[in-house]
Amino acid sequence: MATIIDIPEEKAIEVNNFDFTYAGASDPSLKNISMPIAKNKVTALIGPSGCGKTTLLRSFNRMHDLYPGNAYNGEIIFEGRNILQEKEDMIKLRTQIGMIFQKPTAFPMSIFDNVAYGLRLKGIKNKSELRDRVEKALKDAAIWKETSARLKDDANGLSGGQQQRLCIARAIAVEPEVLLFDEPTSALDPISTQGIEKLIIELKEKVSILIVTHNMQQAARVSDYTGFMYLGDLVELGKTEELFVTPAEKLTEEYITGKFG
Amino acid sequence: MTHVEKRILINKIVMILSSLSAAVGIAFLLWILTILVINGIDAINWNIFIFEGAPPGYEESGLKHALIGQVMLIGVATLIGVPLGILAGTYLSEYGGLKSKLANTIRDISDIMMSAPSIVIGSFVYAIFVAPFGHFSGWAGIIALTIIMVPIILRTTDDMLQLVPTTLREAAFALGAPKYKVILQVVIRGAKTGILTGVLLGVARVSGETAPLLFTSFNDNFLNTDLSEPIASLTVTMFNYATSPYEDWQKLGWAAAFILSMFILGLNILGRLLLMKRKSK
């Protein structure tokens, strides 16, 4: 039986009895997941490869809908509605719940156009408003200093760490409620990683964050809550410091002490 | 002889044989180009661009009719073939994917079309577009060239779009972009140099076609810009002049061959340069 703690904070998202099955698979990849995601906190998901943490993350912005045949069951409650319903507006949902990928995904356009991309999708055409919001997003993502002089340059000329911060700027420019991070530093060097981690902690003032990481130290450094997943189950969700020091489940303890994984 | 010595020897033999083969190929190419350039430059003068075809022996004869006809045929075929090819390639990569039966069938058919002899395509267009109307026409030539061009552009577009990483598409979707915007603003943009290369190579390929034009647009020794009538092209003109017994006509044939080869060579070099630029990024 899983140990899921009750959180005192307001909930940004609430998952209830959620199952997910990939197209063509006979068994669900995620089984009966229930968990809260605290508002303006960082929640980390850890677990060995293939445990379903990325699958779970990609359910929150319905990324699985891009590929036919995947099936959701249960509830993910966000802003009082179940976002798994048929009638959910994907475009609106994805501007409210943003995502940062494992590898930096700078679009083949200028730095400015990258950050303005989501804003233009929202229909913002006013040039001075675009400029202000791009500048603000780049500042919030701590990359304004490096890019202010070359906003018109191709974004692919930036380093990996800079590109990842650019992607964060692009995601926060549209002012989402929640940001999903899918192993955002696994393709980066230690110094860039440090920068991104610092940024994640700063960002939680404005957004609620869910981060998938295979790096337990990273989860311990950045998160307020940590969930441990194993073979499609959420085994335990607790305050980060408690989960790492006094885990309630034997499986969690074995994983964090390196007995498997 | 030890095992290692034997391997070194075999290595040397293979290297010499392959270098020789390459040298033979390149030697023939250079030979052809040299003769073409010597005879071509000798045959080129202003009259070629000013005058139309004339009976043998006339001083005032040129290739104006063939040049204009060629530009019209290739130009209109490009205008029709490029959008068709790019849109079809976009369908294959973005809407069909690698698992779709329909998309894979189209890919197979288009591969077969690419290697089909162009004379077959010419006789096909003759049967459906020349014979029923009772006369050759520029439009029939354009249709034949378009049929040859589309599979090339379609396959390059398909391949180039598939090289764009899936995560880039997902990142655009994750920002709330609708599918058509993801394709137009992110995917095609990311593959644009590759697609342009495919277009250039496709145009270069049809520019040198003669056989399908013999059956369709045929020829006209004078300037004609009406595409519903037979129309001259550099390739067919070259064929007619080069096989004629008159020396001045043969000279015009060399000039046509030279102009055409330089145009196609230019397109090919431009295509390769773009491809190199893309790889170096």
Coordinates of C-alpha atoms in Angstrom, one line a residue:
Chain A
M1 CA 0.0 0.0 0.0
A2 CA 1.3 3.4 -0.9
T3 CA 2.0 6.1 1.6
I4 CA 0.7 9.5 0.2
I5 CA 0.8 12.3 2.7
D6 CA -1.8 15.1 2.9
I7 CA -0.3 18.5 2.1
P8 CA -1.2 21.6 4.1
E9 CA -0.8 23.9 1.1
E10 CA -3.4 24.7 -1.6
K11 CA -3.3 22.2 -4.4
A12 CA -2.4 23.3 -7.9
I13 CA -3.3 19.9 -9.3
E14 CA -4.9 16.8 -7.8
V15 CA -4.6 13.3 -9.3
N16 CA -7.3 10.8 -8.4
N17 CA -7.1 7.1 -9.3
F18 CA -5.3 7.8 -12.5
D19 CA -4.4 5.0 -15.0
F20 CA -2.6 5.4 -18.2
T21 CA -2.2 2.8 -21.0
Y22 CA 0.0 3.2 -24.1
A23 CA -1.4 2.4 -27.5
G24 CA -1.2 -1.4 -28.2
A25 CA -0.2 -2.2 -24.6
S26 CA -2.3 -4.7 -22.7
D27 CA -1.3 -3.5 -19.2
P28 CA -1.4 0.1 -18.0
S29 CA 1.9 1.9 -17.6
L30 CA 0.6 3.9 -14.7
K31 CA -1.6 2.2 -12.1
N32 CA -4.1 3.9 -9.8
I33 CA -2.0 7.0 -9.1
S34 CA -3.4 9.5 -6.6
M35 CA -1.4 12.5 -5.5
P36 CA -1.6 16.3 -4.8
I37 CA 0.7 18.8 -6.4
A38 CA 1.2 21.7 -4.0
K39 CA 0.7 25.3 -5.3
N40 CA 4.0 27.3 -5.5
K41 CA 6.1 24.4 -4.4
V42 CA 8.4 22.1 -6.2
T43 CA 7.3 18.5 -6.4
A44 CA 9.9 16.0 -7.7
L45 CA 9.3 12.5 -9.1
I46 CA 12.1 10.0 -8.7
G47 CA 12.4 6.3 -9.5
P48 CA 14.4 3.9 -11.7
S49 CA 14.2 4.0 -15.5
G50 CA 10.9 2.8 -16.9
C51 CA 9.0 3.4 -13.7
G52 CA 6.6 5.8 -15.4
K53 CA 7.6 9.1 -14.0
T54 CA 8.0 10.8 -17.5
T55 CA 4.7 9.1 -18.6
L56 CA 3.0 10.7 -15.6
L57 CA 4.5 14.1 -16.2
R58 CA 3.4 14.0 -19.9
S59 CA -0.2 13.3 -18.8
F60 CA -0.5 16.7 -17.2
N61 CA -0.4 18.6 -20.5
R62 CA -1.9 15.7 -22.4
M63 CA 1.3 15.2 -24.5
H64 CA 0.2 11.6 -25.1
D65 CA -2.7 12.9 -27.2
L66 CA -0.1 13.6 -30.0
Y67 CA 0.1 9.9 -30.7
P68 CA -3.1 7.9 -31.4
G69 CA -4.4 5.1 -29.2
N70 CA -3.1 6.1 -25.8
A71 CA -5.8 5.9 -23.1
Y72 CA -6.3 7.8 -19.8
N73 CA -8.5 6.8 -17.0
G74 CA -9.4 8.5 -13.7
E75 CA -9.1 12.2 -12.9
I76 CA -6.5 15.0 -13.0
I77 CA -8.2 18.0 -11.5
F78 CA -6.8 21.4 -12.4
E79 CA -8.7 24.6 -11.7
G80 CA -11.7 22.7 -10.7
R81 CA -12.1 20.6 -13.9
N82 CA -11.0 17.2 -15.0
I83 CA -8.5 17.9 -17.7
L84 CA -8.8 14.3 -19.0
Q85 CA -12.2 15.0 -20.4
E86 CA -12.8 14.8 -24.1
K87 CA -13.9 18.5 -24.3
E88 CA -10.7 19.8 -22.8
D89 CA -9.2 22.6 -24.9
M90 CA -5.6 21.4 -25.5
I91 CA -4.4 24.7 -26.7
K92 CA -5.6 26.5 -23.6
L93 CA -4.4 23.7 -21.3
R94 CA -0.9 23.8 -22.7
T95 CA -0.6 27.6 -22.2
Q96 CA -1.6 27.0 -18.6
I97 CA 0.6 24.0 -18.0
G98 CA 4.0 24.5 -19.7
M99 CA 6.8 22.0 -20.3
I100 CA 10.6 21.9 -20.4
F101 CA 12.1 18.9 -22.1
Q102 CA 15.2 16.8 -21.5
K103 CA 17.1 18.2 -24.4
P104 CA 17.0 21.9 -25.1
T105 CA 14.4 22.5 -27.9
A106 CA 15.3 25.9 -29.3
F107 CA 13.2 26.6 -32.4
P108 CA 15.1 27.4 -35.7
M109 CA 14.5 31.1 -35.3
S110 CA 16.0 34.1 -33.5
I111 CA 16.3 34.3 -29.7
F112 CA 13.6 36.9 -29.6
D113 CA 11.2 35.0 -31.8
N114 CA 11.7 31.9 -29.7
V115 CA 10.5 33.6 -26.5
A116 CA 7.8 35.5 -28.4
Y117 CA 6.5 32.3 -30.0
G118 CA 4.0 31.4 -27.3
L119 CA 3.0 35.1 -26.9
R120 CA 2.2 35.4 -30.6
L121 CA 0.2 32.1 -30.4
K122 CA -1.8 33.8 -27.8
G123 CA -2.6 36.6 -30.3
I124 CA -0.3 39.3 -28.8
K125 CA 0.8 41.4 -31.8
N126 CA 1.6 44.8 -30.2
K127 CA 5.3 45.2 -30.7
S128 CA 6.2 47.1 -27.5
E129 CA 4.1 44.6 -25.4
L130 CA 5.9 41.7 -27.1
R131 CA 9.3 43.4 -26.4
D132 CA 8.5 44.0 -22.8
R133 CA 7.2 40.5 -22.1
V134 CA 10.2 38.9 -23.9
E135 CA 12.6 41.0 -21.9
K136 CA 10.8 40.1 -18.6
A137 CA 10.8 36.4 -19.4
L138 CA 14.5 36.4 -20.3
K139 CA 15.2 38.3 -17.1
D140 CA 13.1 35.8 -15.1
A141 CA 15.0 32.9 -16.7
A142 CA 18.3 34.6 -15.8
I143 CA 19.5 34.8 -19.4
W144 CA 18.9 38.4 -20.2
K145 CA 22.5 39.5 -19.7
E146 CA 23.8 37.0 -22.2
T147 CA 21.2 37.6 -24.8
S148 CA 20.1 41.3 -24.6
A149 CA 22.7 42.4 -27.2
R150 CA 21.9 39.6 -29.7
L151 CA 18.2 39.0 -29.6
K152 CA 18.1 38.8 -33.4
D153 CA 20.7 36.0 -33.6
D154 CA 19.8 32.4 -34.3
A155 CA 18.9 30.7 -31.0
N156 CA 20.9 27.6 -32.1
G157 CA 24.1 29.6 -31.6
L158 CA 23.6 29.5 -27.8
S159 CA 25.2 26.9 -25.6
G160 CA 23.2 23.9 -24.3
G161 CA 22.7 25.5 -20.9
Q162 CA 21.7 28.8 -22.4
Q163 CA 19.3 27.1 -24.8
Q164 CA 17.7 25.3 -21.8
R165 CA 17.2 28.7 -20.0
L166 CA 15.9 30.1 -23.3
C167 CA 13.3 27.3 -23.3
I168 CA 12.4 28.1 -19.7
A169 CA 12.0 31.8 -20.7
R170 CA 9.8 30.7 -23.6
A171 CA 7.6 28.7 -21.3
I172 CA 7.3 31.3 -18.6
A173 CA 6.6 34.1 -21.1
V174 CA 3.0 33.0 -21.4
E175 CA 2.6 33.0 -17.6
P176 CA 1.6 29.4 -17.0
E177 CA 0.2 28.2 -13.7
V178 CA 2.2 25.0 -13.7
L179 CA 5.6 24.1 -15.2
L180 CA 6.5 20.5 -16.0
F181 CA 10.3 19.7 -16.1
D182 CA 11.3 16.5 -17.8
E183 CA 14.9 15.8 -16.6
P184 CA 15.8 19.3 -17.6
T185 CA 19.5 19.0 -16.7
S186 CA 20.4 15.5 -17.9
A187 CA 22.0 16.9 -21.1
L188 CA 23.8 19.7 -19.3
D189 CA 27.2 20.2 -17.6
P190 CA 27.4 20.7 -13.8
I191 CA 27.6 24.5 -13.9
S192 CA 24.6 24.8 -16.2
T193 CA 22.8 22.3 -14.0
Q194 CA 23.5 24.5 -11.0
G195 CA 22.1 27.5 -12.8
I196 CA 18.9 25.7 -13.8
E197 CA 18.3 24.3 -10.3
K198 CA 18.7 27.8 -8.8
L199 CA 16.2 29.1 -11.3
I200 CA 13.7 26.3 -10.5
I201 CA 13.8 27.4 -6.8
E202 CA 13.3 31.0 -7.8
L203 CA 10.4 30.2 -10.2
K204 CA 8.2 28.6 -7.6
E205 CA 7.2 32.0 -6.3
K206 CA 5.1 32.4 -9.4
V207 CA 4.4 28.8 -10.6
S208 CA 3.8 25.4 -9.2
I209 CA 6.5 23.0 -10.4
L210 CA 6.6 19.3 -11.1
I211 CA 10.0 17.9 -12.0
V212 CA 11.1 14.4 -13.1
T213 CA 14.7 13.6 -12.3
H214 CA 16.8 10.4 -12.2
N215 CA 19.2 12.3 -10.0
M216 CA 18.2 11.9 -6.3
Q217 CA 20.5 14.7 -5.1
Q218 CA 18.8 17.0 -7.5
A219 CA 15.4 16.1 -6.1
A220 CA 16.7 16.7 -2.6
R221 CA 18.2 20.0 -3.5
V222 CA 15.3 21.6 -5.4
S223 CA 12.1 20.0 -4.2
D224 CA 9.7 20.5 -1.3
Y225 CA 7.8 17.3 -1.9
T226 CA 9.1 14.1 -3.5
G227 CA 7.3 11.1 -5.0
F228 CA 9.0 7.8 -5.5
M229 CA 7.6 5.7 -8.4
Y230 CA 8.3 2.1 -9.1
L231 CA 6.9 -0.1 -12.0
G232 CA 4.0 2.3 -12.7
D233 CA 3.0 2.7 -9.0
L234 CA 3.5 5.8 -6.9
V235 CA 5.0 4.1 -3.9
E236 CA 5.4 7.1 -1.6
L237 CA 4.9 10.8 -1.6
G238 CA 6.2 12.9 1.2
K239 CA 8.0 16.0 2.3
T240 CA 11.4 15.8 0.6
E241 CA 13.5 15.9 3.8
E242 CA 11.3 13.2 5.4
L243 CA 11.2 11.0 2.4
F244 CA 15.0 11.0 2.1
V245 CA 15.7 10.6 5.8
T246 CA 12.9 8.5 7.2
P247 CA 11.0 6.9 4.3
A248 CA 7.8 5.2 5.2
E249 CA 8.0 2.5 2.6
K250 CA 10.7 -0.3 2.6
L251 CA 10.9 0.0 -1.3
T252 CA 11.7 3.7 -1.0
E253 CA 14.4 3.1 1.5
E254 CA 16.0 0.4 -0.7
Y255 CA 16.0 2.7 -3.7
I256 CA 17.4 5.8 -2.0
T257 CA 20.1 3.7 -0.3
G258 CA 21.1 2.3 -3.6
K259 CA 20.0 -1.3 -3.1
F260 CA 18.5 -1.3 -6.7
G261 CA 17.7 1.1 -9.5
Chain B
M1 CA 54.0 -14.2 -45.7
T2 CA 52.5 -13.5 -42.3
H3 CA 48.9 -12.8 -41.7
V4 CA 49.5 -9.1 -41.1
E5 CA 51.6 -8.8 -44.3
K6 CA 48.8 -10.4 -46.3
R7 CA 46.2 -8.0 -44.9
I8 CA 48.4 -5.0 -45.7
L9 CA 48.9 -6.3 -49.3
I10 CA 45.1 -6.9 -49.8
N11 CA 44.5 -3.4 -48.3
K12 CA 46.9 -1.9 -50.9
I13 CA 45.3 -3.8 -53.8
V14 CA 41.8 -2.7 -52.9
M15 CA 43.0 0.9 -52.5
I16 CA 44.7 0.9 -55.9
L17 CA 41.7 -0.7 -57.7
S18 CA 39.2 1.7 -56.2
S19 CA 41.3 4.7 -56.8
L20 CA 41.8 3.6 -60.5
S21 CA 38.0 3.1 -60.9
A22 CA 37.4 6.6 -59.5
A23 CA 40.1 8.1 -61.8
V24 CA 38.5 6.4 -64.9
G25 CA 35.1 7.8 -64.0
I26 CA 36.4 11.3 -63.4
A27 CA 38.6 11.2 -66.5
F28 CA 35.6 10.6 -68.7
L29 CA 33.6 13.3 -67.0
L30 CA 36.4 15.8 -67.5
W31 CA 36.8 14.7 -71.1
I32 CA 33.2 15.3 -71.8
L33 CA 33.2 18.6 -70.0
T34 CA 36.4 19.8 -71.8
I35 CA 35.0 19.0 -75.2
L36 CA 31.7 20.6 -74.3
V37 CA 33.4 23.8 -73.1
I38 CA 35.8 24.0 -76.1
N39 CA 33.0 23.5 -78.7
G40 CA 30.4 25.4 -76.6
I41 CA 32.4 28.6 -76.1
D42 CA 33.4 28.5 -79.7
A43 CA 29.7 28.3 -80.8
I44 CA 28.4 31.0 -78.4
N45 CA 27.8 34.5 -79.7
W46 CA 25.2 37.2 -79.4
N47 CA 23.3 36.0 -82.4
I48 CA 22.2 32.9 -80.4
F49 CA 20.3 35.0 -78.0
I50 CA 18.8 37.4 -80.6
F51 CA 17.7 35.1 -83.4
E52 CA 15.2 32.2 -83.8
G53 CA 15.8 29.1 -85.7
A54 CA 16.5 29.4 -89.4
P55 CA 17.2 27.1 -92.4
P56 CA 20.8 25.9 -92.6
G57 CA 23.2 28.4 -94.2
Y58 CA 21.5 31.5 -92.8
E59 CA 23.8 33.8 -90.8
E60 CA 20.9 35.1 -88.6
S61 CA 20.0 31.9 -86.8
G62 CA 20.0 31.4 -83.0
L63 CA 18.5 29.6 -80.0
K64 CA 16.2 32.4 -78.7
H65 CA 13.1 30.3 -79.4
A66 CA 14.5 27.3 -77.6
L67 CA 15.8 29.3 -74.6
I68 CA 12.5 31.0 -74.0
G69 CA 10.6 27.7 -74.6
Q70 CA 12.9 25.9 -72.1
V71 CA 12.5 28.6 -69.4
M72 CA 8.7 28.5 -69.9
L73 CA 8.5 24.7 -69.7
I74 CA 10.8 24.4 -66.7
G75 CA 9.4 27.5 -65.0
V76 CA 5.7 26.4 -65.2
A77 CA 6.6 22.8 -64.3
T78 CA 8.5 24.1 -61.2
L79 CA 5.6 26.3 -60.2
I80 CA 3.2 23.3 -60.3
G81 CA 5.6 20.6 -59.2
V82 CA 7.3 22.3 -56.2
P83 CA 4.1 23.1 -54.2
L84 CA 2.7 19.7 -55.0
G85 CA 5.9 17.9 -54.0
I86 CA 6.4 19.9 -50.8
L87 CA 2.8 19.5 -49.7
A88 CA 2.7 15.8 -50.5
G89 CA 6.1 15.3 -48.6
T90 CA 4.6 17.2 -45.7
Y91 CA 1.6 14.9 -45.7
L92 CA 3.8 11.8 -45.7
S93 CA 6.0 13.0 -42.8
E94 CA 3.6 14.9 -40.6
Y95 CA 0.2 13.3 -41.2
G96 CA 1.1 9.9 -42.4
G97 CA 4.3 9.0 -40.5
L98 CA 6.4 5.9 -40.8
K99 CA 3.7 3.5 -39.7
S100 CA 0.8 4.5 -42.0
K101 CA 0.1 2.1 -44.7
L102 CA -1.2 4.8 -47.1
A103 CA 2.0 6.9 -46.6
N104 CA 4.3 3.9 -47.1
T105 CA 2.4 2.9 -50.3
I106 CA 2.8 6.4 -51.6
R107 CA 6.5 6.3 -50.7
D108 CA 7.0 3.0 -52.6
I109 CA 5.1 4.3 -55.7
S110 CA 7.1 7.5 -55.7
D111 CA 10.4 5.5 -55.5
I112 CA 9.3 3.5 -58.5
M113 CA 8.3 6.7 -60.3
M114 CA 11.7 8.1 -59.6
S115 CA 13.5 5.3 -61.3
A116 CA 11.0 4.9 -64.1
P117 CA 12.6 5.7 -67.5
S118 CA 11.4 9.2 -68.5
I119 CA 10.5 8.0 -72.0
V120 CA 7.8 5.9 -70.3
I121 CA 6.4 9.0 -68.6
G122 CA 6.5 10.8 -72.0
S123 CA 4.6 8.1 -73.8
F124 CA 2.0 8.0 -70.9
V125 CA 1.4 11.8 -71.2
Y126 CA 1.3 11.3 -75.0
A127 CA -1.5 8.8 -74.7
I128 CA -3.7 10.9 -72.3
F129 CA -2.8 14.4 -73.2
V130 CA -1.5 14.5 -76.8
A131 CA -3.3 11.8 -78.8
P132 CA -6.8 12.8 -77.6
F133 CA -6.2 16.5 -78.6
G134 CA -4.6 15.6 -81.9
H135 CA -1.5 17.7 -81.5
F136 CA 1.6 18.3 -79.4
S137 CA 1.5 21.1 -76.8
G138 CA 3.6 22.9 -74.3
W139 CA 1.2 21.9 -71.5
A140 CA 1.7 18.2 -72.3
G141 CA 5.5 18.8 -71.9
I142 CA 4.9 20.6 -68.6
I143 CA 2.8 17.7 -67.3
A144 CA 5.5 15.2 -68.2
L145 CA 8.2 17.3 -66.5
T146 CA 6.0 17.8 -63.4
I147 CA 5.4 14.0 -63.1
I148 CA 9.1 13.5 -63.1
M149 CA 9.8 16.3 -60.7
V150 CA 7.2 15.6 -58.0
P151 CA 8.5 12.3 -56.7
I152 CA 12.0 13.8 -56.2
I153 CA 10.8 16.8 -54.2
L154 CA 8.3 14.7 -52.3
R155 CA 10.9 12.2 -51.1
T156 CA 13.4 14.9 -50.2
T157 CA 10.8 16.9 -48.3
D158 CA 9.6 13.7 -46.5
D159 CA 13.2 12.8 -45.5
M160 CA 14.2 16.2 -44.5
L161 CA 11.1 16.8 -42.3
Q162 CA 11.7 13.5 -40.6
L163 CA 15.2 14.6 -39.6
V164 CA 13.6 17.4 -37.5
P165 CA 13.7 16.0 -33.9
T166 CA 10.3 14.9 -32.4
T167 CA 11.0 16.9 -29.3
L168 CA 11.0 20.1 -31.3
R169 CA 7.5 19.4 -32.5
E170 CA 6.5 18.4 -29.0
A171 CA 8.0 21.7 -27.6
A172 CA 5.8 23.7 -30.0
F173 CA 2.7 21.7 -29.1
A174 CA 3.6 22.1 -25.4
L175 CA 3.3 25.9 -25.9
G176 CA -0.2 25.5 -27.2
A177 CA 0.5 25.6 -30.9
P178 CA -2.1 24.1 -33.3
K179 CA -0.7 21.4 -35.6
Y180 CA -0.6 23.5 -38.8
K181 CA 1.4 26.2 -37.0
V182 CA 3.8 23.6 -35.6
I183 CA 4.4 22.3 -39.2
L184 CA 4.7 25.7 -40.9
Q185 CA 6.6 27.6 -38.3
V186 CA 8.8 25.0 -36.7
V187 CA 9.1 21.8 -38.7
I188 CA 9.3 23.2 -42.2
R189 CA 11.4 26.1 -41.0
G190 CA 13.9 23.7 -39.5
A191 CA 14.2 21.7 -42.7
K192 CA 14.1 24.5 -45.2
T193 CA 17.6 24.3 -46.5
G194 CA 17.2 20.5 -47.1
I195 CA 13.9 21.1 -48.9
L196 CA 15.4 23.8 -51.0
T197 CA 18.2 21.4 -52.0
G198 CA 15.6 18.8 -53.0
V199 CA 13.8 21.5 -55.1
L200 CA 17.0 22.5 -56.9
L201 CA 18.0 18.9 -57.6
G202 CA 14.5 18.2 -58.9
V203 CA 14.6 21.2 -61.2
A204 CA 18.1 20.2 -62.4
R205 CA 16.9 16.7 -63.1
V206 CA 14.0 17.8 -65.4
S207 CA 16.0 20.5 -67.1
G208 CA 18.0 17.8 -68.9
E209 CA 15.0 15.7 -70.0
T210 CA 14.6 15.2 -73.7
A211 CA 12.7 11.9 -74.2
P212 CA 9.4 13.0 -72.5
L213 CA 9.4 16.3 -74.4
L214 CA 9.8 14.6 -77.8
F215 CA 6.4 13.0 -77.2
T216 CA 4.7 16.0 -75.7
S217 CA 5.9 19.5 -76.4
F218 CA 7.7 18.3 -79.5
N219 CA 9.5 21.2 -81.1
D220 CA 9.1 24.5 -83.0
N221 CA 11.8 26.1 -85.0
F222 CA 10.4 29.5 -84.3
L223 CA 9.5 31.5 -81.2
N224 CA 6.2 30.4 -79.7
T225 CA 4.9 31.4 -76.2
D226 CA 1.6 29.7 -76.5
L227 CA 1.7 26.6 -74.3
S228 CA -1.3 25.0 -76.1
E229 CA 0.9 24.7 -79.2
P230 CA 4.1 22.7 -79.7
I231 CA 7.0 24.6 -78.2
A232 CA 10.8 24.5 -78.6
S233 CA 13.1 23.3 -75.8
L234 CA 16.9 23.4 -75.5
T235 CA 17.1 19.6 -75.2
V236 CA 15.0 18.7 -78.2
T237 CA 16.5 21.5 -80.3
M238 CA 20.0 20.2 -79.3
F239 CA 18.9 16.7 -80.4
N240 CA 17.6 17.9 -83.7
Y241 CA 20.6 20.2 -84.5
A242 CA 23.3 17.8 -83.3
T243 CA 21.9 15.0 -85.5
S244 CA 21.6 17.2 -88.6
P245 CA 24.2 17.1 -91.4
Y246 CA 24.7 20.9 -91.5
E247 CA 27.7 22.3 -89.8
D248 CA 26.1 25.6 -88.6
W249 CA 23.2 23.7 -87.1
Q250 CA 25.7 21.4 -85.3
K251 CA 27.4 24.4 -83.9
L252 CA 24.1 25.6 -82.5
G253 CA 23.6 22.2 -81.0
W254 CA 26.9 22.6 -79.2
A255 CA 25.9 26.0 -77.9
A256 CA 22.6 24.6 -76.6
A257 CA 24.4 21.7 -74.9
F258 CA 26.8 24.1 -73.3
I259 CA 24.2 26.5 -71.9
L260 CA 22.1 23.6 -70.6
S261 CA 25.0 21.8 -69.0
M262 CA 26.2 25.0 -67.3
F263 CA 22.7 25.7 -66.0
I264 CA 22.3 22.2 -64.6
L265 CA 25.9 22.2 -63.2
G266 CA 25.1 25.5 -61.5
L267 CA 21.9 24.2 -59.9
N268 CA 23.7 21.0 -58.7
I269 CA 26.6 23.0 -57.2
L270 CA 24.2 25.4 -55.5
G271 CA 22.3 22.3 -54.1
R272 CA 25.4 20.7 -52.7
L273 CA 26.6 24.0 -51.2
L274 CA 23.3 24.4 -49.4
L275 CA 23.6 20.8 -48.1
M276 CA 27.1 21.5 -46.9
K277 CA 26.0 24.6 -45.1
R278 CA 23.2 22.7 -43.4
K279 CA 25.6 19.9 -42.2
S280 CA 28.2 22.4 -40.9
K281 CA 25.6 23.9 -38.6

